[in-house]
């Protein structure tokens, strides 16, 4: 089955065309036929965070050129004379997309794709809608079914696969999902079944990185910046500024990161930090976040007898957190699976793959039920 994955939940516009076969066990194989991603991070950097309406406009501008490039890579661009379809009503809120999509569709034949998988949430609503409306328009034009994909499930599925098949996975699987909008521990008894064990009570881990980076005058996204400074500090043998690892000893699997931001703010308000001081702060921040993520994940893995854990979401691109987590879980006979850093952040391959797992179960979505606000079905 050939699935086009569409991801526009935040500041990445991404499309991935995946051909997958087999069920989601031993015989699962896939190949990426075409894939493109445009990051708007540099653009949002000026605002110190993602600006939803700017994200929406950029997604609308990027989608059709990306589609053309992906289909080109997949050798699926066939000039033809497709009948003109009136998408005006469907794309009434996406005039920029409409303007590019209509001539594109008239110019090319329908490609041999079997289904569309689109991120239906969670994410920034205006940004999500562009992807959802794009999927709806393609579904009408090419007569294709749509699979609504939960973005967090995308991160989970991305951690379960290798570059062309499935990792060794034993259920229950424990997932630590750490991104700009989420910090949660999810237990999956079987593929597609999720139960939330704990979550952040305030800021997400990525949000904490981003906000603290801002306090240190570092550009958005802050995670990679802090991680770079922390690693400089480590190699220079600098001492970390000690911060409290929030909720480390609390008797639950929840997190809290806003206090950490306050501690850093107090510190930098007293005197503006030198470059060396910033490195020491970054090291302390990375340590504090890493310590609590590792501790609670290990505790959850132990409580639920987990032997396969995964980590997904943008923050899992952090090498230090990944290393510490793997080391700690190994001690309790639990293997950590994680996608390569480039596939740990938002991408469309994860949406196409998660879509495939749903398509296997014939879980297609009526276009009218695509509402750009999905949540994991958690018990
Ligand atoms: O999953 P993602 O790409 O988008 C969301 O769905 O939020 O995650 C983005 C988040 C940002 O907060 C960014 O600062 C953080 O992931 N991030 C990192 C690193 N790379 C990205 N945080 C810590 N260390 C990194 N190396
Ligand atoms: Zn994400």
Coordinates of C-alpha atoms and ligand atoms in Angstrom, one line a residue:
X1 CA 0.0 0.0 0.0
X2 CA 1.3 3.5 -0.9
X3 CA 0.4 6.2 1.6
X4 CA 1.1 9.9 1.4
X5 CA 1.7 11.3 4.9
X6 CA 0.9 14.9 5.6
X7 CA 2.2 16.8 8.7
X8 CA 1.5 20.4 9.4
X9 CA 0.8 20.4 13.2
X10 CA 3.5 22.9 14.1
X11 CA 6.3 24.6 12.2
X12 CA 7.3 21.9 9.9
X13 CA 5.6 21.3 6.6
X14 CA 6.3 17.8 5.6
X15 CA 5.2 15.2 3.1
X16 CA 6.3 11.6 2.9
X17 CA 5.2 8.9 0.4
X18 CA 5.7 5.5 1.9
X19 CA 5.1 2.1 0.4
X20 CA 4.4 -0.5 3.1
X21 CA 3.6 -4.2 3.1
X22 CA 2.8 -6.9 5.7
X23 CA 1.1 -6.5 9.0
X24 CA 2.8 -4.7 11.8
X25 CA 4.7 -7.8 13.0
X26 CA 7.6 -9.8 11.6
X27 CA 6.8 -9.4 8.0
X28 CA 6.4 -5.6 8.0
X29 CA 8.5 -3.8 5.4
X30 CA 8.5 -0.3 4.0
X31 CA 10.3 2.0 1.6
X32 CA 10.2 5.7 1.3
X33 CA 9.4 6.7 -2.3
X34 CA 9.7 10.4 -1.8
X35 CA 10.0 12.7 1.1
X36 CA 10.3 16.5 1.7
X37 CA 10.3 18.7 4.7
X38 CA 10.5 22.5 5.1
X39 CA 11.2 23.9 8.5
X40 CA 10.0 27.3 9.4
X41 CA 12.0 27.4 12.6
X42 CA 14.3 30.2 11.4
X43 CA 11.3 32.3 10.6
X44 CA 9.6 31.8 13.9
X45 CA 13.0 32.4 15.7
X46 CA 12.3 36.2 15.4
X47 CA 9.2 35.8 17.5
X48 CA 10.9 33.5 20.0
X49 CA 8.4 30.7 19.4
X50 CA 5.9 29.4 16.9
X51 CA 3.5 32.0 15.6
X52 CA 0.3 30.1 14.6
X53 CA -0.9 32.3 11.8
X54 CA 2.5 32.6 10.2
X55 CA 2.8 28.8 10.4
X56 CA -0.6 28.5 8.6
X57 CA 0.5 30.8 5.8
X58 CA 3.8 29.1 5.3
X59 CA 2.2 25.6 5.2
X60 CA -0.3 26.9 2.6
X61 CA 2.5 28.2 0.5
X62 CA 4.7 25.1 0.8
X63 CA 2.4 22.1 0.4
X64 CA 1.9 22.1 -3.4
X65 CA 5.6 22.6 -4.3
X66 CA 6.5 19.9 -1.8
X67 CA 3.9 17.5 -3.3
X68 CA 5.3 18.1 -6.7
X69 CA 8.8 17.4 -5.5
X70 CA 7.7 14.2 -3.6
X71 CA 5.8 12.8 -6.6
X72 CA 8.8 13.7 -8.8
X73 CA 11.1 11.7 -6.5
X74 CA 8.7 8.8 -6.6
X75 CA 8.5 9.1 -10.4
X76 CA 4.8 9.6 -10.2
X77 CA 4.5 12.9 -12.0
X78 CA 2.6 12.2 -15.2
X79 CA 1.5 15.1 -17.3
X80 CA -2.2 14.7 -18.2
X81 CA -5.5 16.3 -18.6
X82 CA -7.4 15.8 -15.4
X83 CA -10.8 17.3 -15.3
X84 CA -11.0 20.6 -13.4
X85 CA -12.5 20.1 -10.0
X86 CA -14.2 22.8 -8.1
X87 CA -12.5 22.9 -4.7
X88 CA -13.6 26.5 -4.0
X89 CA -16.0 25.5 -1.2
X90 CA -13.6 23.0 0.4
X91 CA -10.7 25.4 0.4
X92 CA -12.6 28.6 1.2
X93 CA -10.3 29.2 4.2
X94 CA -7.2 28.3 2.3
X95 CA -7.1 30.7 -0.7
X96 CA -3.3 30.4 -1.2
X97 CA -3.5 26.7 -1.2
X98 CA -6.5 26.7 -3.6
X99 CA -4.6 29.0 -6.0
X100 CA -1.7 26.5 -6.4
X101 CA -3.6 23.3 -6.1
X102 CA -6.2 23.7 -8.8
X103 CA -3.7 24.2 -11.7
X104 CA -1.5 21.4 -10.2
X105 CA -4.3 18.9 -10.2
X106 CA -5.4 19.9 -13.7
X107 CA -1.8 19.5 -15.0
X108 CA -1.0 16.0 -13.7
X109 CA -2.6 12.6 -13.7
X110 CA -3.8 11.0 -10.5
X111 CA -0.7 9.3 -9.0
X112 CA -0.8 5.6 -8.0
X113 CA -1.4 6.3 -4.3
X114 CA -3.8 4.3 -2.2
X115 CA -4.5 6.5 0.8
X116 CA -3.7 9.8 2.5
X117 CA -2.6 10.0 6.2
X118 CA -2.9 13.4 7.8
X119 CA -2.1 14.7 11.2
X120 CA -5.4 15.5 12.8
X121 CA -4.0 16.8 16.1
X122 CA -2.7 17.6 18.6
X123 CA -1.1 20.7 17.4
X124 CA -1.6 24.4 16.5
X125 CA -5.2 24.6 15.2
X126 CA -4.7 27.0 12.3
X127 CA -1.6 25.0 11.2
X128 CA -3.4 21.6 11.5
X129 CA -6.3 22.9 9.4
X130 CA -4.1 23.6 6.4
X131 CA -2.9 20.0 6.3
X132 CA -6.4 18.6 6.9
X133 CA -8.0 20.7 4.2
X134 CA -5.2 19.8 1.8
X135 CA -5.9 16.1 2.5
X136 CA -9.6 16.6 2.0
X137 CA -9.0 18.3 -1.3
X138 CA -6.7 15.6 -2.5
X139 CA -9.2 12.9 -1.4
X140 CA -11.9 14.5 -3.5
X141 CA -9.6 15.1 -6.5
X142 CA -8.0 11.7 -6.5
X143 CA -10.8 9.7 -4.9
X144 CA -8.7 8.4 -2.0
X145 CA -9.5 7.4 1.6
X146 CA -8.1 9.5 4.4
X147 CA -6.7 8.2 7.7
X148 CA -6.7 10.7 10.6
X149 CA -3.4 10.3 12.5
X150 CA -2.7 11.4 16.0
X151 CA 0.7 13.2 16.0
X152 CA 1.8 11.5 19.2
X153 CA 1.1 8.1 17.8
X154 CA 3.2 9.1 14.9
X155 CA 6.1 9.7 17.2
X156 CA 5.5 6.3 18.9
X157 CA 5.3 4.4 15.6
X158 CA 8.5 6.1 14.4
X159 CA 10.3 4.7 17.3
X160 CA 9.1 1.2 16.6
X161 CA 10.4 0.9 13.1
X162 CA 13.9 0.6 11.6
X163 CA 14.8 2.1 8.3
X164 CA 12.8 -0.4 6.4
X165 CA 11.0 -2.7 8.8
X166 CA 10.1 -3.3 12.5
X167 CA 12.4 -3.3 15.5
X168 CA 12.3 -6.1 18.0
X169 CA 9.4 -5.0 20.2
X170 CA 7.9 -6.7 23.2
X171 CA 4.6 -5.5 24.6
X172 CA 3.7 -3.7 26.9
X173 CA 5.7 -0.9 25.4
X174 CA 6.4 2.2 27.5
X175 CA 6.6 5.5 25.6
X176 CA 8.2 8.7 26.8
X177 CA 6.9 11.4 24.6
X178 CA 8.7 14.7 25.0
X179 CA 8.1 17.5 22.6
X180 CA 7.4 21.3 22.5
X181 CA 3.8 20.6 23.5
X182 CA 3.9 17.3 25.4
X183 CA 5.6 15.5 28.2
X184 CA 4.0 12.2 28.9
X185 CA 4.5 8.6 29.8
X186 CA 2.2 6.3 27.8
X187 CA 1.8 2.6 28.2
X188 CA 0.9 0.6 25.1
X189 CA -0.4 -2.9 25.8
X190 CA -0.7 -3.5 22.0
X191 CA -0.3 -1.5 18.9
X192 CA -2.9 1.3 18.8
X193 CA -3.9 0.9 22.4
X194 CA -2.6 3.6 24.8
X195 CA -3.0 4.5 28.5
X196 CA -1.5 7.7 29.9
X197 CA 0.5 7.0 33.1
X198 CA 1.7 10.5 33.7
X199 CA 2.1 13.9 32.1
X200 CA 3.4 17.4 32.7
X201 CA 1.3 19.6 35.0
X202 CA 2.6 22.8 33.4
X203 CA 5.2 23.4 30.8
X204 CA 6.3 20.6 28.4
X205 CA 10.0 19.6 28.5
X206 CA 10.6 21.2 25.1
X207 CA 8.8 24.3 26.1
X208 CA 11.0 24.5 29.2
X209 CA 14.1 24.3 26.9
X210 CA 12.6 26.9 24.6
X211 CA 11.6 29.4 27.4
X212 CA 14.9 29.0 29.2
X213 CA 16.9 29.5 26.0
X214 CA 15.0 32.7 25.5
X215 CA 16.0 33.9 29.0
X216 CA 19.6 33.2 28.0
X217 CA 19.1 35.2 24.7
X218 CA 19.5 32.0 22.6
X219 CA 17.5 31.6 19.4
X220 CA 14.4 29.4 19.0
X221 CA 14.1 26.4 19.1
X222 CA 16.0 26.4 22.3
X223 CA 16.5 22.7 22.9
X224 CA 19.3 22.2 20.4
X225 CA 21.0 25.5 21.6
X226 CA 20.9 24.5 25.3
X227 CA 22.1 21.0 24.4
X228 CA 25.0 22.5 22.4
X229 CA 26.1 24.8 25.3
X230 CA 25.7 21.9 27.8
X231 CA 28.0 19.8 25.7
X232 CA 30.5 22.6 25.4
X233 CA 30.4 22.9 29.2
X234 CA 31.0 19.1 29.6
X235 CA 33.9 19.0 27.3
X236 CA 35.5 22.1 29.0
X237 CA 35.0 20.5 32.4
X238 CA 32.8 23.4 33.6
X239 CA 30.7 22.8 36.7
X240 CA 26.9 22.7 36.3
X241 CA 24.8 25.3 38.1
X242 CA 22.7 23.0 40.3
X243 CA 18.9 23.2 39.7
X244 CA 16.2 21.2 41.4
X245 CA 14.9 18.3 39.3
X246 CA 11.2 19.1 39.7
X247 CA 8.9 16.4 41.2
X248 CA 11.7 13.9 41.3
X249 CA 10.5 12.3 44.5
X250 CA 6.8 12.8 44.0
X251 CA 4.8 9.6 44.3
X252 CA 3.4 9.6 40.8
X253 CA 4.6 9.7 37.2
X254 CA 3.9 13.3 36.5
X255 CA 6.3 16.1 35.6
X256 CA 6.5 19.9 36.1
X257 CA 9.0 22.2 34.4
X258 CA 7.8 25.7 35.0
X259 CA 9.7 26.0 38.4
X260 CA 12.9 25.4 36.6
X261 CA 12.3 28.3 34.3
X262 CA 11.6 30.5 37.3
X263 CA 14.9 29.4 39.0
X264 CA 16.8 30.4 35.8
X265 CA 14.9 33.6 35.5
X266 CA 15.8 34.6 39.1
X267 CA 19.4 33.8 38.4
X268 CA 19.8 35.8 35.2
X269 CA 17.8 38.7 36.6
X270 CA 20.5 39.2 39.3
X271 CA 23.3 39.7 36.8
X272 CA 23.5 39.2 33.1
X273 CA 25.4 35.9 32.6
X274 CA 28.7 35.6 30.8
X275 CA 29.1 33.0 28.0
X276 CA 30.8 30.7 30.5
X277 CA 27.9 31.2 33.0
X278 CA 25.4 30.4 30.2
X279 CA 27.2 27.2 29.5
X280 CA 27.1 26.2 33.2
X281 CA 23.4 27.1 33.4
X282 CA 22.7 25.1 30.2
X283 CA 24.5 22.1 31.7
X284 CA 22.5 22.4 34.9
X285 CA 19.2 22.7 33.0
X286 CA 19.9 19.7 30.8
X287 CA 20.9 17.7 33.8
X288 CA 17.8 18.6 35.8
X289 CA 15.4 17.8 33.0
X290 CA 17.3 14.6 32.1
X291 CA 17.4 13.4 35.7
X292 CA 13.6 13.5 36.2
X293 CA 12.8 12.1 32.8
X294 CA 15.1 9.2 33.3
X295 CA 14.0 8.5 36.9
X296 CA 10.3 8.5 36.2
X297 CA 10.6 6.5 33.0
X298 CA 12.7 3.9 34.8
X299 CA 10.2 3.8 37.6
X300 CA 7.3 3.3 35.2
X301 CA 9.2 0.6 33.3
X302 CA 9.8 -1.2 36.5
X303 CA 6.2 -1.0 37.8
X304 CA 4.7 -2.3 34.6
X305 CA 7.2 -5.0 33.8
X306 CA 8.3 -3.3 30.6
X307 CA 11.2 -4.6 28.4
X308 CA 10.8 -2.3 25.4
X309 CA 10.7 1.4 26.0
X310 CA 10.7 4.1 23.3
X311 CA 11.3 7.8 23.3
X312 CA 9.9 10.1 20.8
X313 CA 9.2 13.8 20.2
X314 CA 11.6 16.7 19.5
X315 CA 13.4 16.6 22.9
X316 CA 14.4 12.9 22.3
X317 CA 16.8 14.4 19.7
X318 CA 18.8 15.3 22.8
X319 CA 21.8 13.0 22.8
X320 CA 22.5 13.3 26.6
X321 CA 18.9 12.5 27.6
X322 CA 18.9 9.6 25.2
X323 CA 22.2 8.2 26.4
X324 CA 21.2 8.5 30.1
X325 CA 17.9 7.0 29.5
X326 CA 19.3 4.0 27.6
X327 CA 21.9 3.4 30.3
X328 CA 19.5 3.4 33.1
X329 CA 16.8 1.2 31.4
X330 CA 19.5 -1.3 30.4
X331 CA 20.2 -1.8 34.1
X332 CA 16.6 -3.1 34.5
X333 CA 16.7 -5.3 31.3
X334 CA 14.7 -2.8 29.3
X335 CA 15.8 -1.8 25.8
X336 CA 15.3 1.8 24.6
X337 CA 14.4 2.3 21.0
X338 CA 14.6 5.8 19.5
X339 CA 14.5 7.1 16.0
X340 CA 17.6 8.9 14.6
X341 CA 17.6 12.5 15.8
X342 CA 16.5 13.8 12.4
X343 CA 13.4 11.6 12.6
X344 CA 12.8 12.3 16.3
X345 CA 11.5 15.8 15.5
X346 CA 8.3 16.3 13.5
X347 CA 8.2 14.7 10.1
X348 CA 5.7 13.1 7.8
X349 CA 7.2 9.6 7.6
X350 CA 5.9 9.0 11.1
X351 CA 2.4 10.1 9.9
X352 CA 2.4 7.8 6.9
X353 CA 3.6 4.8 9.0
X354 CA 1.1 5.4 11.8
X355 CA -1.5 5.8 9.1
X356 CA -0.5 2.4 7.7
X357 CA -1.1 0.7 11.0
X358 CA -4.6 2.2 11.1
X359 CA -5.2 1.4 7.4
X360 CA -4.5 -2.3 8.2
X361 CA -7.4 -2.2 10.5
X362 CA -9.5 -0.3 7.9
X363 CA -9.7 2.7 10.2
X364 CA -10.4 5.3 7.6
X365 CA -12.0 8.6 8.5
X366 CA -14.9 10.4 7.0
X367 CA -13.7 13.8 5.8
X368 CA -16.4 15.5 7.9
X369 CA -14.9 13.9 11.1
X370 CA -11.5 15.5 10.4
X371 CA -11.5 18.3 12.9
X372 CA -7.9 19.2 13.5
X373 CA -8.1 18.3 17.2
X374 CA -7.2 14.7 17.7
X375 CA -6.1 13.1 20.9
X376 CA -4.7 9.7 21.7
X377 CA -7.5 7.3 22.7
X378 CA -6.3 6.9 26.2
X379 CA -8.0 4.9 28.9
Ligands
LIG1 O1 8.3 17.0 18.3 P1 8.8 18.4 17.9 O2 9.6 18.5 16.7 O3 7.6 19.4 17.7 C1 6.5 19.4 18.6 O4 5.5 18.6 18.3 O5 6.5 20.1 19.6 O6 9.5 19.0 19.2 C2 10.1 20.3 19.2 C3 10.7 20.6 20.6 C4 11.2 22.0 20.8 O7 10.7 22.4 22.0 C5 12.7 21.9 20.7 O8 13.4 22.8 21.5 C6 12.9 20.5 21.3 O9 11.9 19.7 20.7 N1 14.2 19.9 20.8 C7 15.2 19.6 21.7 C8 16.3 19.2 20.9 N2 16.0 19.2 19.6 C9 14.7 19.7 19.6 N3 15.3 19.7 23.1 C10 16.4 19.3 23.7 N4 17.5 18.9 23.0 C11 17.5 18.8 21.7 N5 18.6 18.4 21.0
LIG2 ZN1 6.1 16.4 17.6

